[in-house]
XYZ file of C-alpha atoms in Angstrom:
670
model
C 55.618 106.618 77.176
C 53.861 103.444 78.041
C 52.494 103.253 74.502
C 55.750 104.166 72.911
C 57.478 101.035 74.704
C 54.740 98.687 73.605
C 55.181 99.725 70.067
C 58.751 99.676 70.171
C 58.876 96.227 68.666
C 57.300 97.371 65.547
C 60.042 99.870 64.761
C 62.733 97.131 64.531
C 63.515 96.436 60.804
C 61.902 93.207 59.643
C 64.451 90.389 58.675
C 65.240 90.081 55.020
C 64.636 86.766 53.262
C 66.243 85.827 49.624
C 64.141 85.315 46.701
C 64.674 81.649 46.411
C 65.831 79.034 48.838
C 67.394 75.580 48.814
C 66.925 73.684 52.451
C 68.837 70.722 52.942
C 69.231 68.026 55.764
C 71.939 65.879 56.708
C 71.555 62.374 54.968
C 70.976 59.331 57.040
C 73.156 56.503 55.883
C 71.420 53.776 53.969
C 72.232 51.046 56.394
C 69.420 51.175 58.870
C 65.945 52.624 59.716
C 65.618 56.027 61.186
C 66.136 56.458 64.968
C 64.730 59.382 66.842
C 67.789 61.364 66.474
C 67.454 61.739 62.537
C 64.172 63.030 62.862
C 64.093 64.947 66.316
C 67.464 66.239 66.101
C 67.549 67.348 62.531
C 64.882 66.464 60.124
C 62.156 67.922 61.889
C 64.020 71.429 61.989
C 64.951 71.269 58.133
C 61.209 70.460 57.370
C 59.798 73.448 59.614
C 61.943 75.846 58.052
C 61.506 74.706 54.553
C 57.693 74.745 55.404
C 58.071 78.513 56.813
C 60.129 79.625 53.839
C 57.429 78.171 51.319
C 54.763 80.234 53.146
C 57.079 83.397 53.135
C 58.423 83.203 49.844
C 55.947 81.194 47.929
C 56.510 77.323 47.662
C 57.653 77.508 43.964
C 60.651 79.407 45.029
C 61.903 76.806 47.733
C 63.196 73.648 47.262
C 63.711 71.171 50.128
C 66.127 68.170 49.315
C 67.515 65.496 51.300
C 67.945 61.628 50.584
C 69.718 58.388 51.742
C 73.458 58.263 51.824
C 73.947 55.104 49.887
C 77.590 54.624 49.719
C 80.533 54.240 51.925
C 81.935 51.516 54.268
C 79.457 51.748 57.221
C 76.992 50.459 54.800
C 78.757 47.747 53.028
C 80.063 46.488 56.317
C 76.529 46.742 57.757
C 75.238 44.505 54.788
C 78.134 42.174 55.269
C 77.173 41.556 58.839
C 73.841 41.000 58.159
C 74.021 38.620 55.350
C 76.692 36.703 57.418
C 73.992 36.332 60.318
C 71.506 35.340 58.151
C 69.618 38.444 58.696
C 69.566 39.605 54.960
C 69.762 37.682 51.803
C 69.489 40.236 49.060
C 72.267 42.220 47.090
C 74.037 45.322 48.839
C 71.854 47.448 46.526
C 68.732 45.407 47.638
C 69.717 46.311 51.232
C 70.088 50.196 50.572
C 66.855 50.158 48.609
C 64.912 48.323 51.761
C 66.606 50.975 54.072
C 65.676 53.870 51.977
C 62.164 52.748 51.564
C 61.733 52.495 55.107
C 63.051 56.036 55.861
C 60.993 57.878 53.334
C 57.753 56.178 54.770
C 58.876 57.060 58.323
C 59.515 60.823 57.244
C 56.085 60.894 55.882
C 54.514 59.798 59.114
C 55.993 62.800 60.913
C 54.843 65.097 58.060
C 58.552 65.628 56.641
C 57.935 67.099 53.249
C 61.149 67.208 51.049
C 60.633 68.132 47.502
C 62.658 65.092 46.746
C 63.802 62.463 49.246
C 66.342 60.965 46.641
C 69.041 58.274 47.087
C 72.733 58.825 45.951
C 72.960 55.186 44.722
C 69.412 54.645 43.457
C 67.764 55.395 40.384
C 67.814 58.642 38.167
C 69.554 60.175 41.357
C 72.245 57.736 41.154
C 72.866 58.802 37.575
C 72.683 62.469 38.116
C 74.857 62.201 41.250
C 77.686 60.192 39.299
C 77.666 63.057 36.624
C 78.170 65.711 39.171
C 80.753 64.037 41.078
C 82.573 63.619 37.891
C 82.249 67.139 37.315
C 83.143 68.512 40.682
C 86.221 66.465 41.116
C 87.467 66.932 37.626
C 87.116 70.430 37.887
C 89.166 70.626 40.991
C 91.890 68.640 39.364
C 91.938 70.872 36.253
C 92.162 74.118 38.483
C 95.218 72.316 40.328
C 93.727 71.959 43.735
C 94.029 68.324 44.028
C 97.170 66.226 45.006
C 98.001 62.501 44.868
C 99.502 61.442 48.301
C 100.337 58.165 49.387
C 99.412 57.055 52.662
C 99.264 53.702 54.806
C 96.161 51.900 54.779
C 95.330 49.170 57.049
C 95.503 45.392 55.837
C 94.485 42.370 57.352
C 96.866 39.668 56.929
C 94.990 36.755 57.642
C 91.650 37.995 55.575
C 94.357 38.973 53.046
C 92.695 42.395 51.898
C 92.759 46.038 52.839
C 90.599 47.224 55.398
C 87.760 50.038 54.486
C 87.016 52.847 56.757
C 84.718 50.988 59.266
C 86.703 47.601 59.166
C 88.996 48.811 61.591
C 88.375 50.221 64.951
C 90.616 51.882 68.033
C 90.810 54.955 69.893
C 90.707 58.402 68.290
C 94.254 60.060 68.612
C 93.015 63.817 68.884
C 93.817 65.394 72.078
C 90.631 65.851 74.102
C 88.724 63.278 72.341
C 87.255 60.222 74.358
C 85.811 58.356 71.387
C 86.516 54.591 71.382
C 85.009 54.622 67.917
C 88.122 55.419 65.932
C 87.904 54.368 62.421
C 90.565 54.292 59.772
C 90.910 58.178 59.461
C 88.018 59.816 61.265
C 86.308 58.968 64.691
C 82.447 58.812 65.160
C 82.770 62.432 66.415
C 83.889 63.806 62.885
C 87.737 64.190 64.006
C 90.173 63.644 60.899
C 93.543 62.136 61.330
C 96.224 60.163 59.398
C 95.497 56.222 59.536
C 98.960 55.597 61.372
C 98.084 57.575 64.296
C 95.056 55.734 65.237
C 95.636 54.212 68.700
C 95.013 50.248 69.173
C 93.725 49.518 65.934
C 91.644 46.130 65.473
C 90.508 44.718 62.404
C 86.475 43.776 62.533
C 87.047 40.871 60.096
C 89.206 38.864 62.273
C 89.914 41.091 65.428
C 93.745 41.050 64.982
C 95.915 43.770 64.941
C 96.353 45.088 61.292
C 99.512 45.761 59.435
C 99.685 48.742 57.160
C 100.565 49.013 53.365
C 100.905 51.840 51.030
C 97.973 53.138 48.963
C 97.613 56.308 46.738
C 94.631 58.531 46.394
C 93.562 61.913 45.511
C 93.358 64.640 48.173
C 91.988 68.318 48.062
C 94.467 70.724 49.141
C 92.392 71.957 52.115
C 95.297 73.631 53.769
C 95.702 76.189 51.145
C 92.407 77.573 51.941
C 93.267 78.284 55.629
C 93.577 81.990 55.359
C 90.336 82.377 53.538
C 88.712 80.032 55.988
C 89.577 82.361 58.688
C 88.496 85.455 57.012
C 85.061 83.685 56.563
C 85.000 82.580 60.304
C 85.422 86.343 61.170
C 82.425 87.035 58.768
C 80.394 84.142 60.476
C 80.921 85.717 63.942
C 78.989 88.817 63.016
C 75.822 87.103 61.858
C 72.987 86.779 63.970
C 71.783 83.654 62.066
C 74.953 81.572 62.469
C 74.824 79.649 65.625
C 78.192 80.042 67.731
C 78.810 76.304 67.822
C 79.527 76.675 64.018
C 81.904 79.212 64.024
C 83.488 78.123 67.151
C 83.999 74.632 65.961
C 85.538 75.965 62.737
C 87.864 78.025 64.475
C 89.264 75.062 66.359
C 90.419 73.606 63.175
C 92.187 76.886 61.779
C 95.230 76.762 64.500
C 99.018 75.666 63.665
C 99.361 71.780 63.733
C 100.235 70.588 67.471
C 101.208 67.599 69.382
C 100.541 66.643 72.930
C 102.935 64.493 74.880
C 102.687 62.916 78.650
C 104.835 64.502 80.825
C 106.384 61.107 81.800
C 108.050 61.497 78.140
C 109.585 64.644 78.202
C 112.935 63.421 78.993
C 112.750 61.299 75.930
C 111.513 63.910 73.935
C 114.153 66.337 75.018
C 116.859 63.869 73.635
C 115.114 63.571 70.335
C 113.956 67.072 69.747
C 116.907 68.096 67.753
C 116.004 65.201 65.271
C 112.502 66.813 64.631
C 111.643 69.529 62.357
C 111.658 73.059 63.847
C 108.925 73.575 66.345
C 107.916 75.691 69.391
C 107.838 74.135 72.854
C 104.793 75.699 74.803
C 104.914 75.671 78.406
C 101.807 74.505 80.148
C 102.733 73.820 83.724
C 99.605 72.671 85.304
C 98.583 70.248 82.472
C 99.549 66.545 82.497
C 101.107 67.055 79.055
C 102.981 69.680 77.143
C 102.558 70.767 73.762
C 104.879 71.172 70.512
C 103.857 73.262 67.842
C 104.843 73.202 64.060
C 104.389 75.634 61.118
C 103.479 73.088 58.603
C 101.463 69.965 58.914
C 104.125 67.851 56.657
C 106.719 68.880 59.687
C 104.257 67.843 62.118
C 103.603 64.420 60.504
C 107.379 63.836 60.476
C 107.567 64.511 64.154
C 104.821 62.096 64.985
C 106.706 59.452 62.993
C 110.004 60.011 65.094
C 107.759 59.910 68.269
C 106.174 56.480 67.273
C 109.352 55.076 66.474
C 110.679 56.008 69.835
C 107.783 54.697 71.991
C 106.455 57.899 72.715
C 102.701 58.485 73.509
C 101.057 61.684 72.019
C 97.881 62.991 70.752
C 97.600 65.464 67.779
C 95.646 68.588 68.066
C 92.659 69.606 65.521
C 94.252 71.253 62.480
C 93.437 71.286 58.651
C 94.864 68.275 56.789
C 94.574 67.220 53.250
C 90.799 66.098 52.560
C 90.722 62.670 51.094
C 88.333 62.382 48.016
C 88.982 59.008 46.914
C 89.349 55.400 48.346
C 89.626 51.718 47.119
C 86.307 50.359 48.402
C 84.246 48.820 45.783
C 80.730 50.137 46.856
C 81.374 53.869 45.961
C 80.869 56.568 43.064
C 83.539 55.926 40.478
C 85.985 58.561 40.622
C 87.076 60.271 37.288
C 90.144 58.985 35.571
C 92.848 61.713 36.144
C 96.623 61.441 35.162
C 96.205 57.782 33.865
C 94.760 56.924 37.724
C 91.925 54.176 37.149
C 90.013 52.071 39.554
C 89.267 54.487 42.294
C 85.794 55.295 43.838
C 84.782 58.401 45.936
C 85.126 58.573 49.700
C 81.467 58.924 50.776
C 81.964 62.222 52.764
C 83.027 64.380 50.127
C 80.479 63.216 47.543
C 77.515 63.688 50.268
C 78.617 67.299 50.445
C 77.500 67.952 46.736
C 74.632 65.287 46.946
C 72.231 68.027 47.432
C 73.346 69.835 44.373
C 72.777 66.340 42.405
C 69.335 66.214 43.837
C 68.511 69.642 43.061
C 69.152 68.904 39.529
C 67.397 65.581 40.016
C 64.218 67.473 41.386
C 64.176 70.079 38.690
C 64.276 67.405 35.981
C 61.394 65.601 37.675
C 59.108 68.696 37.126
C 60.392 69.200 33.661
C 62.780 71.987 34.268
C 66.172 72.403 32.806
C 68.715 70.856 35.176
C 70.976 73.753 34.666
C 68.343 75.852 36.752
C 70.146 74.353 39.791
C 72.380 77.475 39.624
C 69.748 79.759 40.112
C 69.425 78.129 43.480
C 72.962 77.594 44.427
C 75.009 80.342 42.551
C 72.737 83.244 42.777
C 73.263 85.996 45.412
C 69.307 86.288 45.334
C 69.256 82.782 46.571
C 70.328 81.014 49.868
C 71.135 77.417 50.908
C 70.282 76.528 54.313
C 72.026 73.089 55.554
C 70.655 71.512 58.788
C 72.929 69.259 60.294
C 74.073 67.785 63.582
C 76.986 69.180 65.559
C 79.092 66.389 64.866
C 79.430 67.095 61.153
C 80.484 70.686 61.320
C 84.067 69.697 60.058
C 82.813 68.463 56.824
C 80.002 71.203 56.032
C 81.894 74.093 57.914
C 85.493 73.503 56.706
C 85.829 70.882 53.833
C 82.751 72.045 51.937
C 83.340 75.795 51.996
C 86.755 75.480 51.079
C 85.832 73.218 48.109
C 83.267 75.761 47.091
C 86.066 78.446 47.184
C 88.277 76.412 44.956
C 85.459 76.266 42.238
C 85.388 79.813 41.643
C 86.535 80.531 38.057
C 88.545 83.317 38.993
C 92.221 83.099 39.816
C 91.712 85.074 42.933
C 89.834 83.082 45.549
C 87.461 84.744 47.982
C 85.359 83.934 50.862
C 82.699 86.109 49.275
C 81.790 84.313 46.055
C 80.782 86.581 43.289
C 77.226 86.106 41.372
C 77.415 82.988 39.422
C 79.621 80.755 41.752
C 78.765 78.510 44.342
C 77.562 80.675 47.410
C 78.259 79.858 50.778
C 75.612 78.065 52.482
C 74.200 79.056 56.051
C 74.906 76.093 58.156
C 72.272 75.495 60.855
C 74.010 72.996 63.331
C 71.894 71.680 66.419
C 73.654 70.513 69.390
C 73.275 66.621 70.411
C 69.861 65.333 71.233
C 70.215 62.997 74.102
C 68.349 59.973 75.040
C 67.735 59.824 79.069
C 70.736 62.103 79.593
C 73.294 60.113 77.593
C 74.548 60.168 73.970
C 72.700 57.608 72.074
C 74.021 55.825 69.106
C 72.690 52.783 67.346
C 76.488 51.527 67.651
C 77.036 52.361 71.288
C 75.869 51.274 74.593
C 72.795 53.606 74.536
C 70.284 52.467 72.055
C 68.375 55.079 70.524
C 64.641 54.360 69.762
C 63.392 54.126 66.455
C 61.453 57.050 65.182
C 58.568 54.701 64.091
C 58.766 53.125 67.565
C 57.929 56.576 69.191
C 54.664 57.018 67.388
C 53.245 53.951 69.343
C 53.100 56.410 72.299
C 52.597 59.862 70.674
C 51.496 61.816 67.739
C 53.813 63.322 65.242
C 52.706 66.914 66.212
C 53.377 65.940 69.806
C 56.661 65.087 69.075
C 57.619 67.738 66.695
C 56.456 70.602 69.078
C 58.371 68.877 72.040
C 61.754 68.729 69.741
C 61.092 72.051 68.357
C 60.897 73.466 71.841
C 63.899 71.816 73.352
C 66.616 74.596 72.202
C 68.845 72.407 70.547
C 70.345 75.209 68.799
C 71.624 76.495 72.000
C 72.941 73.523 74.253
C 72.548 69.652 74.162
C 69.457 68.376 75.438
C 68.023 65.211 76.895
C 64.837 63.734 75.204
C 63.208 61.896 78.307
C 60.106 60.239 77.018
C 58.338 58.662 79.747
C 57.118 55.367 78.390
C 60.694 54.396 77.442
C 62.290 55.826 80.832
C 62.673 53.225 83.278
C 63.374 55.738 86.086
C 60.225 57.622 85.626
C 57.591 57.348 88.476
C 53.910 56.746 87.852
C 52.955 60.204 88.708
C 55.755 61.673 86.724
C 54.632 64.514 84.158
C 55.540 63.282 80.566
C 57.398 66.055 78.857
C 56.167 65.342 75.328
C 52.763 65.197 76.446
C 52.938 68.456 78.474
C 54.113 70.179 75.425
C 51.594 68.882 73.430
C 48.616 70.137 75.717
C 49.029 73.749 74.234
C 47.586 72.359 70.933
C 45.381 69.544 72.013
C 43.660 71.373 74.987
C 44.039 75.211 74.943
C 44.039 75.867 71.175
C 41.855 72.867 70.246
C 39.247 74.294 72.758
C 39.526 78.086 71.124
C 38.745 76.442 67.531
C 35.877 74.287 68.724
C 34.311 77.132 70.615
C 34.599 79.499 67.710
C 33.041 76.766 65.424
C 30.088 75.678 67.666
C 29.336 79.172 68.570
C 29.283 79.964 65.061
C 27.248 77.191 64.097
C 24.674 77.661 66.939
C 24.058 81.355 66.777
C 24.719 82.108 63.047
C 24.164 78.886 61.181
C 27.621 78.311 60.477
C 27.987 81.795 58.778
C 31.346 83.463 59.492
C 30.478 87.092 60.824
C 31.551 89.489 57.991
C 33.161 91.738 60.623
C 36.880 93.536 60.767
C 38.458 92.311 64.096
C 39.125 95.298 66.465
C 42.199 97.489 66.531
C 43.688 95.756 69.866
C 43.277 92.115 68.235
C 44.942 93.329 65.195
C 47.618 94.920 67.257
C 48.330 91.768 69.256
C 48.262 89.637 66.079
C 50.993 91.792 64.319
C 53.252 91.778 67.465
C 53.169 88.225 67.565
C 53.786 87.729 63.941
C 56.669 90.013 63.961
C 58.445 88.456 67.042
C 57.845 84.864 65.389
C 59.460 86.275 62.198
C 62.631 87.601 63.979
C 62.849 84.300 65.595
C 62.440 82.173 62.594
C 65.003 84.242 60.745
C 67.463 83.248 63.270
C 66.500 79.594 63.480
C 65.534 80.133 66.957
C 62.881 77.438 66.930
C 62.257 76.977 70.633
C 61.567 80.899 70.651
C 58.930 80.308 68.205
C 57.007 78.126 70.445
C 57.217 80.607 73.113
C 55.719 83.218 71.023
C 53.011 80.812 70.124
C 52.426 79.573 73.731
C 51.869 83.164 74.935
C 49.607 84.131 71.892
C 47.394 81.227 72.066
C 47.069 81.452 76.188
C 46.233 85.264 75.722
C 43.654 84.260 72.962
C 42.035 81.684 75.462
C 42.002 84.233 77.897
C 40.251 86.550 75.541
C 37.607 83.922 74.528
C 36.797 83.105 78.170
C 35.727 86.734 78.648
C 34.178 87.472 75.319
C 32.284 84.282 74.821
C 31.385 83.568 78.560
C 28.078 81.681 77.834
C 25.827 84.767 77.238
C 25.178 85.038 73.577
C 21.949 87.213 73.808
C 23.466 90.049 72.293
C 24.085 89.030 68.877
C 25.927 92.105 67.768
C 28.618 91.560 70.501
C 28.797 87.871 69.929
C 29.430 88.464 66.123
C 32.225 90.925 66.998
C 33.737 88.349 69.410
C 33.857 85.631 67.160
C 35.314 88.029 64.307
C 37.905 88.543 66.849
C 38.419 85.061 67.720
C 38.788 83.690 64.374
C 41.630 86.347 63.557
C 43.455 84.945 66.533
C 42.595 81.406 65.387
C 43.877 82.234 61.780
C 47.002 84.193 62.786
C 47.954 81.158 65.260
C 47.455 78.731 62.263
C 49.792 80.534 59.960
C 52.398 80.720 62.648
C 51.888 77.013 63.618
C 51.665 75.738 59.908
C 55.333 75.015 59.442
C 55.348 73.269 62.909
C 52.222 71.243 63.061
C 51.221 70.718 59.470
C 48.465 67.972 59.932
C 46.266 69.886 62.549
C 46.726 73.388 60.770
C 45.507 71.649 57.152
C 42.697 69.987 58.914
C 41.673 73.485 60.494
C 41.990 75.358 56.656
C 39.782 72.516 55.423
C 36.849 73.182 57.906
C 37.451 77.118 57.384
C 36.932 76.266 53.741
C 39.414 78.460 52.587
C 42.391 77.874 49.902
C 46.199 77.842 50.496
C 46.255 81.444 50.140
C 45.787 81.795 53.909
C 49.485 80.569 54.632
C 51.022 83.319 52.410
C 52.877 85.873 54.315
C 52.161 88.461 51.771
C 48.513 88.739 53.509
C 49.673 87.439 56.943
C 48.005 90.631 58.552
C 44.570 90.343 56.709
C 41.410 88.954 58.620
C 39.936 85.544 57.655
C 37.241 87.433 55.778
C 39.827 88.480 53.144
C 39.818 84.949 51.812
C 36.106 84.538 51.945
C 33.021 86.008 50.164
C 30.177 87.444 51.916
C 27.996 84.889 53.940
C 30.560 82.355 53.876
C 29.548 79.270 55.633
C 32.054 77.110 57.631
C 32.283 73.331 57.100
C 30.148 71.825 59.596
C 32.321 70.797 62.725
C 30.779 67.372 64.318
C 30.713 67.221 68.318
C 33.943 66.730 70.127
C 35.709 67.010 66.694
C 39.679 67.371 67.505
C 42.229 69.302 65.226
C 45.120 68.379 67.888
C 44.879 65.513 69.789
C 46.859 63.121 72.223
C 47.883 59.613 71.221
C 45.265 56.995 71.823
C 47.561 55.465 74.385
C 47.136 58.713 76.745
C 43.539 58.553 77.195
C 42.098 57.005 80.343
C 38.660 55.376 80.686
C 37.320 58.665 82.156
C 38.688 60.578 79.080
C 36.409 58.267 76.786
C 33.570 58.511 79.096
């Protein structure tokens, strides 16, 4: 019975993976360098999964694309402020190029390995992105999925100009949101609202309260896809590879439009309710506000106007609103001319959603392939797109994007399950917030996050990668607590980043060095040509299958737990089998064959997480890249070598995984 339980894991069906895949990571804005949240909260996870898929599917079947989000008001405003302060003297495009170059350099330091780190407003990717944008919006227009809507836009009378999205700031009007960073029609937490609902708006140009003037833009009929979105969410709830934060967030927006009104205004509301569109009064006695619910968004908007005119304070609930596609900001992708409307640019959020398609085309062209091959990755049921994003952006990737994907279907009958040849629904992998010293950090907020490059003054890239991957951001928000940057840390406090890195720099390193040095001493560096024992093979297989199941669900922290257990058990085996007595050559050779199988299995599982050290190990093992392939993952190291295979000589005290130089004491150096 005990043996049956022990082997139970082997009976579980292995997860299925697609034939091809695209991995994307949410794009950083082109107005700054990368802070730790960009890398530790998202990029490392996307890179780890892309590396895993390359090993699992073959690197020619995986495209990992991301890049700099070049357009939009945050970038134009950031450039304007820096030029005004004398901190930058070049053009807006120069500003974006400089930041793009810094971002790419930083990613390289961390081992982030996109096939293409593009830029939506620079070089060849800019040209292709403009073409894809024109196609995407024009096709939606031809299918009747767009409306022209006239709304009120903020206007600064003193400056004599319309204000773009980031040139006005106020308090978010959405109920339950405490953001003080409410911009023209969205807050920094991703909530959408009509501009006239922003609370206490102020112009960033003059610090005066702006007026409002009418402007006309193109909007996607997002509300028309409410029922299909509801069906899609029900499908997501059944899937093990979709985190609850994704479908729960989407669900919040699929409710009837509501308005929350403070109790103090209840009498005034009662006197006005007959002048409002038909609605339901929802009694919630224990709450400081009451709720009125509408069947349509226009009815809700009309009620908002009546409440505003009568001085009643209220907040709106989360709901689907028409998704704006265009604007009048100069720094943007030109919008196609439709129905004679010219001179508009595309709002940054919609065009950033299909930017990964543009980047896929750009990459394919760069390697000499037909750009149309992008459909093999984005439109085939044999391929999957994995989009790694932060929790704040679920509205765009989980609501606006899938609805527009549905709208692009050629058939008149739209569906949440697109047919072969149509844009397939991506798998959204959303992380919760990575906090800094227990607070949500923002470069525009009170708590400033450390820059990603700054952290490399204290830690190695692999120490940070392993720490971030082990935090469990897929389950909850977690704080990043680097001791050198924590003013509350006591001298004798353990540094959590260093602690997590010891598994590799101490335990795994010792295993590798012991195996190499023993082989060099006892067998002149010749790898023992022996098969590992059955118990060693069984333990390795168990670790591989556990890791694979967790990786299929993006449970990266669980993958680190599997590695921790397997490495520590391997270390215990090493201490017992190679205890200093090597007089029995046959026994020593078998122990080394076993140990090298543990080292080789660990290396394959660790390869996506810690690429620098594992590639160095491959170099010293003197084997080619076939060792990373999951097609041969259960094979011993001798599968990749010829008889009498000689390992590369390992000098004394050579490290494959190490601590940062700042972490060594004088005693360590001696």
